Amino acid sequence: MNANATPDREAPRFRAALDALDGMLAGLDPSAEAGDRRFLGCVFFENEPHERRYADHLVLAPGLDAAGPDLDVRVRALLDHGAAGVIVKRPESGLPRLPSDLASALLLLEREADWADVAQSLRALGSADARLVTGGIRQGDLFALANTLASLSNGAVSLVDIAGRIIGYSTHVGQPIDALRRSTTLALHEGHHPRVDAQFQQLAASAAALHFPGKQSRYGRVALPVRAAGELLGTVWAIQVDPSGADETRQFLDSVEPLVAHHMLRARETAQADERRSTDLIRALLEDATNRRAAAAQLDLDPGSAHTVICFRLRELGDANPVLRAQQLLHQVSTTAKGQFAWAHCALLDGVAVALLRSSDTAHTRLFADRITRIAEGGAVAGIGRIAQNQSLIPRSYRDAASISRIIVTRNATARGTQATRSTAAAGQVTRDDDASDVAEFSEMHSDLGLAHVGEILHDSELLEGDLVERILAHDREHETRLAETLLSVLDHQGSVRRAALDLHVHQNTVRYRLNSIRAELGIDMDRPSARLWIWLRLTTEVASGGLMFAPEPRSPASGAAPSNDSRRTNIRAISPMG
């Protein structure tokens, strides 16, 4: 233990940790000597002892089996590397007998306790600002802080950072709110960026809370600028329905500015580390079979509960800063998930916002996904994986969700390309296809996922070289024709030339001429069912994977007019993939 610790910053004792987590944490050794043990902080056990510095810290060991036969060996190894003590979850069965020196260093955490909450509480014990942590508000918990401020000010409260993002808001039922409050909390950001908002600018120049009177159907607001060492951290906005109480609300908010600043600083300091840790743990849970159990324990994942994975992707990545948009999407996903689900963890994996939810309620998860895709700036899509009834099935739910979201992005991009040829394109406008869905579940995409898997197999096959589809695509590239697109449309419409012509926005005779070219010039016999099935599979999987994109058709006369490029009529019989 650090012998140079000053009296006012004296390292906390075990008994202080037991008091702070009363009912959730207990010592194996109830003696006074055990309660007098001190610790400098806490750290999670993730690897072998020699790979971490545990000196004088409490080691939180979610992956350590307290009922295991090697408990004494593992605990002693940690103590030999300087650990002040070890915290494990209380086992359902009895603990093995331990020597007194090990028993005094072992603390038992109740099974329903959350590891992250325990870590926050233990860290708060050693903080110089621990006196600022009020009952019921964990350090940096801005939603709990907003609820407390809303109760004390009798008005709904929102906490906003300097970029205009809503980082916490109250959820009390019955407090009056207006349309502005609904829209901003739905989107989790203000309607205007603070740099162009007059009220934000006025508030930033003020040293105290200000009252902004209401206008028409909009309630008034009392707002507080929150600073630390002269730096503006963010703002607090409290709805003020009764203007006569504005002075009292202003005085209250001014009095709690140090508390709010403390929580905002703590949230900012831990956000990046928490996000990185959460990302590492979720990646391990989904992709690393070796460390999956340890990651699940640190995430406090209940192995007996059902979970669902949802993957959110940006609809388009063509803007100047896709990284910023992905971070904004993650903020919306994680913040909304915390408000709608009792347990949720979110992370950004390879540009995809992944939400792991403790829920088997398909209607609830669908509403959550719909909400995110509506509010995401620039647009997003969501794939909902199968419900994982146990821990081992969570990776499968993730693979489902990731594949579904990727298919939706590709499918919607293709739909927008087709949309460019429709009536709005004639006026120089391109609109989003109303039939293109931004959210899909596994049950809706079972066939698409199967085709995607077939496409992966085909891409590894040597049979592709020089096959029928390669001959068609090579002809299209060399002669700037559209045989592949036309043939796929005919196959998709069960051999109907009329429906294919409507889909492609060309004359029926143009479709017939292209089909005749496939037969006469390329020597492909479309009367064979196997040929039709193979071509349809190849073209469909190429389009689904994004490997084949069709540009919009040049404008041509409507169906029924004289064909623009060929007047020959052919008698190609109706064809479909299966005959």
Short mmCIF file of C-alpha atoms in Angstrom, two decimals, residues 209-213 220-223 240-253:
data_model
loop_
_atom_site.label_atom_id
_atom_site.label_comp_id
_atom_site.label_asym_id
_atom_site.label_seq_id
_atom_site.Cartn_x
_atom_site.Cartn_y
_atom_site.Cartn_z
CA ALA A 209 -28.73 30.35 -15.76
CA LEU A 210 -31.11 32.24 -18.07
CA HIS A 211 -34.86 32.17 -18.63
CA PHE A 212 -36.15 31.96 -22.20
CA PRO A 213 -39.92 32.72 -22.24
CA GLY A 220 -40.47 28.44 -21.75
CA ARG A 221 -37.05 27.09 -20.73
CA VAL A 222 -34.60 27.83 -17.95
CA ALA A 223 -31.12 26.93 -19.17
CA GLN A 240 -40.62 26.18 -17.28
CA VAL A 241 -44.40 26.11 -17.73
CA ASP A 242 -45.11 28.84 -15.14
CA PRO A 243 -43.01 31.98 -15.87
CA SER A 244 -43.49 33.20 -12.28
CA GLY A 245 -41.31 30.34 -11.02
CA ALA A 246 -38.42 31.02 -13.41
CA ASP A 247 -36.29 32.89 -10.83
CA GLU A 248 -36.54 30.02 -8.36
CA THR A 249 -35.57 27.51 -11.07
CA ARG A 250 -32.62 29.70 -12.12
CA GLN A 251 -31.34 29.86 -8.55
CA PHE A 252 -31.70 26.10 -8.17
CA LEU A 253 -29.79 25.33 -11.38
#
